[in-house]
């Protein structure tokens, strides 16, 4: 059977991708950030997952205001990097896992989580930057990736509670997939960041730290947090953090914290990163 072994959260700041692509990772500004991901790269290389379910948000790259799916699951065999205005990132094409993706779609939809099935989708920095952070610059990504795009761009985003429960439905789907696969789930975006307006550049370290602590030990408390608290405390784009609750919902109630990293600054955001393993 498929086994969901671990969850990873990480920010997905586009400037991180640009720093890698333009060979600036060793500059004084970026070096401390990439150093913080060294243990994670080592960990995931040892783990060798077969498939990653990668929860991210599309930033008006594949979707627009014409169609706004709350949850969109990539069921295709391949997902090319999106052109976000400077040409597509020169990273490998993402290889999906259509069989597991369709199984997840069937399982969660029949469990009453309506999602949009996507068979053709380019993937933007929200998905490719986390892969770059964990895997560096390989010729091919070392595992298959199932993209799960969540709307956190256009009001109303899903509640944290819905995300948490959706994670549980995903876990049930993975657990019932009849193939021996090592699966991980990533939640991306965050942490505190506000990209525009008088509060642009807002960083709330104290709140971010409490969020990380609760993510590990008390995710049910986080699931009850209203949207307004995210926006007030973590900035307008801090709402991306609801996606981390999908990751957390898919893990066991009790998890082992393997690694944590928090870093400011990275563009306009606080970078937060955590690795959690299931105990079972
Ligand atoms: C930035 C961060 C994001 O998460 C994003 O999607 C776009 C921009 C930033 O800090 O610049
Ligand atoms: Fe983002």
CSV table of C-alpha atoms and ligand atoms in Angstrom, one decimal:
chain,number,residue,atom,x,y,z
A,1,UNK,CA,0.0,0.0,0.0
A,2,UNK,CA,1.0,3.6,-0.4
A,3,UNK,CA,2.5,5.2,2.8
A,4,UNK,CA,2.4,8.8,3.7
A,5,UNK,CA,5.6,9.2,5.7
A,6,UNK,CA,6.3,12.9,6.1
A,7,UNK,CA,5.2,16.5,5.6
A,8,UNK,CA,7.3,19.5,4.7
A,9,UNK,CA,6.2,23.1,4.8
A,10,UNK,CA,8.2,25.9,3.2
A,11,UNK,CA,7.8,29.4,1.9
A,12,UNK,CA,7.8,29.6,-1.9
A,13,UNK,CA,9.1,33.2,-2.5
A,14,UNK,CA,9.8,33.7,-6.2
A,15,UNK,CA,13.0,35.7,-5.6
A,16,UNK,CA,14.5,32.5,-4.1
A,17,UNK,CA,14.0,30.8,-7.5
A,18,UNK,CA,15.5,33.7,-9.2
A,19,UNK,CA,18.5,33.7,-6.8
A,20,UNK,CA,19.1,30.0,-7.7
A,21,UNK,CA,18.6,30.4,-11.4
A,22,UNK,CA,20.8,33.5,-11.7
A,23,UNK,CA,23.6,32.0,-9.6
A,24,UNK,CA,23.2,34.3,-6.6
A,25,UNK,CA,22.7,31.7,-3.9
A,26,UNK,CA,26.2,32.3,-2.5
A,27,UNK,CA,25.8,36.1,-2.1
A,28,UNK,CA,25.7,37.5,1.4
A,29,UNK,CA,22.0,38.2,1.2
A,30,UNK,CA,21.0,34.7,0.1
A,31,UNK,CA,23.7,32.5,1.6
A,32,UNK,CA,22.1,32.3,5.1
A,33,UNK,CA,18.8,31.2,3.6
A,34,UNK,CA,20.2,28.4,1.5
A,35,UNK,CA,22.4,27.2,4.4
A,36,UNK,CA,19.2,26.7,6.3
A,37,UNK,CA,17.9,24.2,3.7
A,38,UNK,CA,21.1,22.1,3.7
A,39,UNK,CA,19.9,19.7,6.4
A,40,UNK,CA,16.6,19.3,4.5
A,41,UNK,CA,18.3,18.5,1.2
A,42,UNK,CA,20.3,15.8,3.0
A,43,UNK,CA,17.2,14.5,4.7
A,44,UNK,CA,15.1,14.2,1.6
A,45,UNK,CA,18.0,12.7,-0.5
A,46,UNK,CA,18.1,9.9,2.2
A,47,UNK,CA,14.3,9.5,2.3
A,48,UNK,CA,13.9,9.1,-1.5
A,49,UNK,CA,10.2,9.7,-1.7
A,50,UNK,CA,8.4,8.3,-4.8
A,51,UNK,CA,5.7,10.9,-4.9
A,52,UNK,CA,5.2,14.4,-3.4
A,53,UNK,CA,1.7,15.9,-3.1
A,54,UNK,CA,2.6,19.5,-3.4
A,55,UNK,CA,0.1,22.0,-2.0
A,56,UNK,CA,0.6,25.5,-3.3
A,57,UNK,CA,-1.2,28.4,-4.8
A,58,UNK,CA,-1.2,29.5,-8.4
A,59,UNK,CA,-0.4,33.2,-8.6
A,60,UNK,CA,-2.5,34.1,-11.6
A,61,UNK,CA,-0.2,32.0,-13.8
A,62,UNK,CA,-2.3,29.0,-14.8
A,63,UNK,CA,-5.6,30.4,-13.6
A,64,UNK,CA,-7.1,33.9,-13.8
A,65,UNK,CA,-10.2,35.6,-12.6
A,66,UNK,CA,-12.0,33.7,-15.4
A,67,UNK,CA,-12.0,30.5,-13.4
A,68,UNK,CA,-11.2,30.3,-9.7
A,69,UNK,CA,-11.1,26.7,-8.4
A,70,UNK,CA,-10.8,26.5,-4.6
A,71,UNK,CA,-8.9,23.2,-4.9
A,72,UNK,CA,-7.4,22.0,-8.2
A,73,UNK,CA,-5.7,18.6,-8.4
A,74,UNK,CA,-3.2,18.0,-11.2
A,75,UNK,CA,-4.0,14.6,-12.7
A,76,UNK,CA,-1.8,15.0,-15.8
A,77,UNK,CA,1.4,13.1,-16.6
A,78,UNK,CA,3.5,16.3,-16.9
A,79,UNK,CA,3.3,20.0,-15.8
A,80,UNK,CA,5.6,22.5,-17.5
A,81,UNK,CA,7.0,25.5,-15.6
A,82,UNK,CA,4.9,28.6,-16.1
A,83,UNK,CA,6.0,31.8,-17.8
A,84,UNK,CA,5.6,34.4,-15.1
A,85,UNK,CA,6.7,37.3,-17.2
A,86,UNK,CA,10.4,36.5,-17.6
A,87,UNK,CA,10.1,33.2,-19.5
A,88,UNK,CA,9.6,29.9,-17.8
A,89,UNK,CA,12.2,29.0,-15.1
A,90,UNK,CA,14.8,26.7,-16.5
A,91,UNK,CA,13.8,23.8,-14.2
A,92,UNK,CA,12.8,20.3,-15.2
A,93,UNK,CA,9.3,19.6,-16.3
A,94,UNK,CA,7.3,18.2,-13.3
A,95,UNK,CA,6.3,14.6,-13.8
A,96,UNK,CA,2.9,13.8,-12.2
A,97,UNK,CA,1.5,10.5,-11.0
A,98,UNK,CA,-1.9,10.3,-12.8
A,99,UNK,CA,-2.9,7.0,-11.3
A,100,UNK,CA,-2.5,8.2,-7.7
A,101,UNK,CA,-3.9,11.6,-8.5
A,102,UNK,CA,-7.1,10.1,-10.0
A,103,UNK,CA,-7.4,7.8,-7.0
A,104,UNK,CA,-7.1,10.8,-4.7
A,105,UNK,CA,-9.7,12.7,-6.8
A,106,UNK,CA,-12.1,9.8,-6.6
A,107,UNK,CA,-11.6,9.2,-2.9
A,108,UNK,CA,-12.0,12.9,-1.8
A,109,UNK,CA,-14.8,13.7,-4.1
A,110,UNK,CA,-16.8,10.7,-2.9
A,111,UNK,CA,-15.9,11.9,0.6
A,112,UNK,CA,-17.7,15.1,-0.3
A,113,UNK,CA,-14.6,17.4,-0.9
A,114,UNK,CA,-15.4,18.8,-4.4
A,115,UNK,CA,-12.2,19.6,-6.2
A,116,UNK,CA,-11.4,20.6,-9.7
A,117,UNK,CA,-9.6,17.9,-11.8
A,118,UNK,CA,-6.9,19.5,-14.0
A,119,UNK,CA,-5.4,17.7,-16.9
A,120,UNK,CA,-3.4,20.6,-18.4
A,121,UNK,CA,-1.6,23.1,-16.1
A,122,UNK,CA,1.6,25.1,-16.0
A,123,UNK,CA,3.1,25.3,-12.5
A,124,UNK,CA,4.5,28.6,-11.2
A,125,UNK,CA,7.0,29.6,-8.4
A,126,UNK,CA,4.5,28.4,-5.8
A,127,UNK,CA,5.4,24.8,-6.8
A,128,UNK,CA,8.8,25.0,-8.4
A,129,UNK,CA,10.6,27.0,-5.7
A,130,UNK,CA,9.9,24.5,-3.0
A,131,UNK,CA,11.3,21.7,-5.3
A,132,UNK,CA,14.4,23.8,-6.0
A,133,UNK,CA,14.9,24.4,-2.2
A,134,UNK,CA,14.7,20.7,-1.4
A,135,UNK,CA,16.4,19.2,-4.5
A,136,UNK,CA,18.7,21.9,-5.9
A,137,UNK,CA,19.3,22.0,-9.6
A,138,UNK,CA,19.0,18.4,-11.0
A,139,UNK,CA,18.5,17.5,-14.6
A,140,UNK,CA,15.2,15.8,-13.7
A,141,UNK,CA,13.2,16.1,-10.4
A,142,UNK,CA,14.0,12.9,-8.5
A,143,UNK,CA,10.4,12.0,-7.8
A,144,UNK,CA,6.9,12.4,-9.2
A,145,UNK,CA,4.8,15.4,-8.0
A,146,UNK,CA,1.1,15.8,-7.8
A,147,UNK,CA,0.2,19.5,-7.8
A,148,UNK,CA,-2.6,20.6,-5.6
A,149,UNK,CA,-3.4,24.3,-6.2
A,150,UNK,CA,-5.5,26.1,-3.6
A,151,UNK,CA,-7.1,29.5,-4.1
A,152,UNK,CA,-5.7,31.9,-1.6
A,153,UNK,CA,-5.5,34.8,-4.0
A,154,UNK,CA,-9.1,35.8,-4.6
A,155,UNK,CA,-11.5,36.1,-1.7
A,156,UNK,CA,-12.9,33.8,-0.4
A,157,UNK,CA,-10.1,31.3,0.3
A,158,UNK,CA,-11.1,28.1,2.1
A,159,UNK,CA,-11.1,28.1,5.9
A,160,UNK,CA,-8.2,26.6,7.8
A,161,UNK,CA,-10.7,24.0,9.2
A,162,UNK,CA,-11.7,22.9,5.7
A,163,UNK,CA,-8.0,22.7,4.7
A,164,UNK,CA,-7.2,20.6,7.8
A,165,UNK,CA,-10.1,18.2,7.1
A,166,UNK,CA,-9.2,18.1,3.4
A,167,UNK,CA,-5.7,16.9,4.5
A,168,UNK,CA,-7.4,14.1,6.4
A,169,UNK,CA,-9.4,13.1,3.3
A,170,UNK,CA,-6.1,13.1,1.3
A,171,UNK,CA,-4.5,10.9,3.9
A,172,UNK,CA,-7.4,8.4,3.6
A,173,UNK,CA,-7.0,8.4,-0.1
A,174,UNK,CA,-3.2,7.7,0.0
A,175,UNK,CA,-3.7,5.0,2.7
A,176,UNK,CA,-6.1,3.2,0.4
A,177,UNK,CA,-4.0,3.3,-2.8
A,178,UNK,CA,-3.0,-0.2,-3.7
A,179,UNK,CA,0.6,0.3,-4.7
A,180,UNK,CA,3.8,0.4,-2.7
A,181,UNK,CA,4.7,4.1,-2.8
A,182,UNK,CA,6.5,6.3,-0.4
A,183,UNK,CA,4.5,9.6,-0.4
A,184,UNK,CA,5.2,13.0,1.2
A,185,UNK,CA,3.0,16.1,1.3
A,186,UNK,CA,4.3,19.6,1.1
A,187,UNK,CA,2.5,22.8,2.3
A,188,UNK,CA,3.9,25.9,0.8
A,189,UNK,CA,3.6,29.7,1.1
A,190,UNK,CA,3.8,32.0,4.1
A,191,UNK,CA,5.0,32.9,6.6
A,192,UNK,CA,4.2,36.5,7.5
A,193,UNK,CA,4.2,38.7,4.5
A,194,UNK,CA,2.3,41.6,3.1
A,195,UNK,CA,3.3,42.6,-0.4
A,196,UNK,CA,1.4,45.9,-0.8
A,197,UNK,CA,-0.1,48.9,1.0
A,198,UNK,CA,1.1,50.8,4.0
A,199,UNK,CA,1.9,47.6,5.9
A,200,UNK,CA,4.1,46.2,3.0
A,201,UNK,CA,7.0,44.2,4.5
A,202,UNK,CA,5.2,43.3,7.7
A,203,UNK,CA,7.0,40.6,9.6
A,204,UNK,CA,5.6,39.1,12.8
A,205,UNK,CA,8.2,36.7,14.2
A,206,UNK,CA,6.3,36.1,17.4
A,207,UNK,CA,3.1,35.0,15.7
A,208,UNK,CA,5.0,32.9,13.1
A,209,UNK,CA,6.8,31.1,15.9
A,210,UNK,CA,3.6,30.4,17.7
A,211,UNK,CA,2.1,29.1,14.4
A,212,UNK,CA,5.0,26.7,13.9
A,213,UNK,CA,4.7,25.5,17.5
A,214,UNK,CA,1.0,24.9,17.1
A,215,UNK,CA,1.4,23.3,13.7
A,216,UNK,CA,3.4,20.6,15.4
A,217,UNK,CA,1.5,20.2,18.7
A,218,UNK,CA,-1.9,21.7,18.4
A,219,UNK,CA,-3.1,21.9,14.7
A,220,UNK,CA,-6.7,21.7,15.8
A,221,UNK,CA,-6.3,25.0,17.5
A,222,UNK,CA,-4.9,26.5,14.2
A,223,UNK,CA,-7.8,25.0,12.3
A,224,UNK,CA,-10.2,27.2,14.2
A,225,UNK,CA,-8.3,30.4,13.5
A,226,UNK,CA,-10.4,32.8,11.4
A,227,UNK,CA,-9.1,34.4,8.2
A,228,UNK,CA,-9.0,37.8,9.8
A,229,UNK,CA,-6.4,36.7,12.3
A,230,UNK,CA,-4.0,35.5,9.5
A,231,UNK,CA,-4.4,38.8,7.7
A,232,UNK,CA,-4.2,41.0,10.8
A,233,UNK,CA,-1.2,39.2,12.3
A,234,UNK,CA,0.7,37.8,9.3
A,235,UNK,CA,-0.3,40.3,6.6
A,236,UNK,CA,-2.5,39.9,3.6
A,237,UNK,CA,-0.4,37.2,1.9
A,238,UNK,CA,0.1,35.5,5.2
A,239,UNK,CA,-3.3,33.8,4.3
A,240,UNK,CA,-1.2,31.4,2.2
A,241,UNK,CA,-0.5,29.6,5.6
A,242,UNK,CA,-4.0,27.9,5.4
A,243,UNK,CA,-2.3,25.6,2.9
A,244,UNK,CA,0.0,24.3,5.6
A,245,UNK,CA,-3.0,22.9,7.4
A,246,UNK,CA,-3.7,20.6,4.4
A,247,UNK,CA,-0.2,19.2,4.9
A,248,UNK,CA,-0.7,18.9,8.7
A,249,UNK,CA,-4.2,17.3,8.3
A,250,UNK,CA,-2.7,14.5,6.2
A,251,UNK,CA,-0.2,13.6,8.9
A,252,UNK,CA,-0.8,11.6,12.1
A,253,UNK,CA,-2.2,13.3,15.2
A,254,UNK,CA,1.2,13.0,16.8
A,255,UNK,CA,4.3,13.8,14.7
A,256,UNK,CA,8.0,14.0,15.1
A,257,UNK,CA,9.6,17.4,14.4
A,258,UNK,CA,12.7,16.6,12.4
A,259,UNK,CA,13.8,20.1,11.5
A,260,UNK,CA,12.8,23.7,11.6
A,261,UNK,CA,14.2,26.8,10.0
A,262,UNK,CA,13.0,30.4,10.3
A,263,UNK,CA,14.7,33.3,8.4
A,264,UNK,CA,14.2,36.9,7.7
A,265,UNK,CA,14.6,38.5,5.2
A,266,UNK,CA,13.7,36.8,2.0
A,267,UNK,CA,12.2,39.4,-0.3
A,268,UNK,CA,9.2,40.7,1.6
A,269,UNK,CA,8.6,37.6,3.7
A,270,UNK,CA,9.6,35.6,6.7
A,271,UNK,CA,10.7,32.2,5.4
A,272,UNK,CA,9.4,29.4,7.5
A,273,UNK,CA,10.3,25.7,7.0
A,274,UNK,CA,9.5,22.6,9.0
A,275,UNK,CA,9.9,18.9,8.5
A,276,UNK,CA,7.5,16.5,10.3
A,277,UNK,CA,7.5,12.7,10.2
A,278,UNK,CA,4.7,10.4,11.1
A,279,UNK,CA,5.5,8.2,14.1
A,280,UNK,CA,3.9,5.1,12.5
B,1,LIG,C1,6.7,37.2,-2.6
B,1,LIG,C2,6.3,36.2,-1.9
B,1,LIG,C3,5.3,35.2,-2.3
B,1,LIG,O1,4.9,34.2,-1.6
B,1,LIG,C4,4.8,35.4,-3.6
B,1,LIG,O2,4.0,34.4,-4.0
B,1,LIG,C5,5.2,36.5,-4.3
B,1,LIG,C6,6.1,37.4,-3.9
B,1,LIG,C7,7.7,38.2,-2.2
B,1,LIG,O3,8.0,38.2,-1.0
B,1,LIG,O4,8.2,39.0,-3.0
B,2,LIG,FE1,3.0,33.2,-2.8
